[in-house]
Amino acid sequence: MEPIATSINGAAKALSLGRTSIYALIKEGRLETVKLGRRTLVKTASIRALIGEGAPVAE
C-alpha cells in the first residue's frame, strides 16, 4: 500500500529539494499538508500533482 502522506524530509528527498524549498511550496499552496500532533505531513497526492505541473517532456 502506498503511503498517503510523508514527512517534510521525505517530500524533500522525493523531489530532490531542500527542506526550505518544501516549506516555500507549502506556503505558496502548491503542496498540501496535514498536521498530526506536532508533525507536519505532506500529502503524496499533492507531490504527484506538483510533478504533473512541470513542463511537458519533448518527444
Short mmCIF file of C-alpha atoms in Angstrom, two decimals:
data_model
loop_
_atom_site.label_atom_id
_atom_site.label_comp_id
_atom_site.label_asym_id
_atom_site.label_seq_id
_atom_site.Cartn_x
_atom_site.Cartn_y
_atom_site.Cartn_z
CA MET A 1 0.00 0.00 0.00
CA GLU A 2 1.31 3.43 -0.97
CA PRO A 3 1.61 5.97 1.87
CA ILE A 4 -0.98 8.75 1.91
CA ALA A 5 1.41 11.29 3.39
CA THR A 6 5.13 11.68 4.02
CA SER A 7 7.32 13.79 6.27
CA ILE A 8 8.88 17.07 5.21
CA ASN A 9 12.20 15.25 4.87
CA GLY A 10 10.56 12.50 2.81
CA ALA A 11 8.99 15.07 0.48
CA ALA A 12 12.33 16.85 0.13
CA LYS A 13 14.04 13.58 -0.75
CA ALA A 14 11.30 12.58 -3.22
CA LEU A 15 11.53 15.92 -5.03
CA SER A 16 15.32 16.34 -4.70
CA LEU A 17 14.79 19.66 -2.93
CA GLY A 18 15.82 21.09 0.41
CA ARG A 19 13.53 21.48 3.40
CA THR A 20 13.38 25.26 2.89
CA SER A 21 12.10 24.77 -0.66
CA ILE A 22 9.44 22.34 0.60
CA TYR A 23 8.26 24.88 3.17
CA ALA A 24 8.16 27.56 0.43
CA LEU A 25 5.99 25.29 -1.75
CA ILE A 26 3.68 24.70 1.21
CA LYS A 27 3.42 28.46 1.84
CA GLU A 28 2.61 29.03 -1.86
CA GLY A 29 -0.17 26.45 -1.58
CA ARG A 30 1.45 24.10 -4.11
CA LEU A 31 1.84 21.28 -1.57
CA GLU A 32 -0.96 20.18 0.76
CA THR A 33 -0.18 19.25 4.34
CA VAL A 34 -1.89 17.65 7.28
CA LYS A 35 -0.93 18.12 10.93
CA LEU A 36 -0.82 15.08 13.20
CA GLY A 37 0.13 16.25 16.65
CA ARG A 38 3.32 18.23 16.18
CA ARG A 39 4.21 16.56 12.87
CA THR A 40 3.55 18.18 9.52
CA LEU A 41 2.99 15.63 6.77
CA VAL A 42 2.84 16.33 3.05
CA LYS A 43 0.11 14.54 1.08
CA THR A 44 1.65 12.32 -1.58
CA ALA A 45 -1.18 13.23 -3.97
CA SER A 46 -0.05 16.87 -3.87
CA ILE A 47 3.55 15.79 -4.59
CA ARG A 48 2.32 13.89 -7.66
CA ALA A 49 0.22 16.89 -8.73
CA LEU A 50 3.24 19.19 -8.39
CA ILE A 51 5.29 16.89 -10.63
CA GLY A 52 2.45 16.94 -13.16
CA GLU A 53 2.66 20.75 -13.32
CA GLY A 54 6.14 20.62 -14.86
CA ALA A 55 6.89 21.45 -18.46
CA PRO A 56 5.92 18.78 -20.98
CA VAL A 57 8.66 16.38 -21.96
CA ALA A 58 9.96 16.81 -25.52
CA GLU A 59 9.35 13.78 -27.71
#
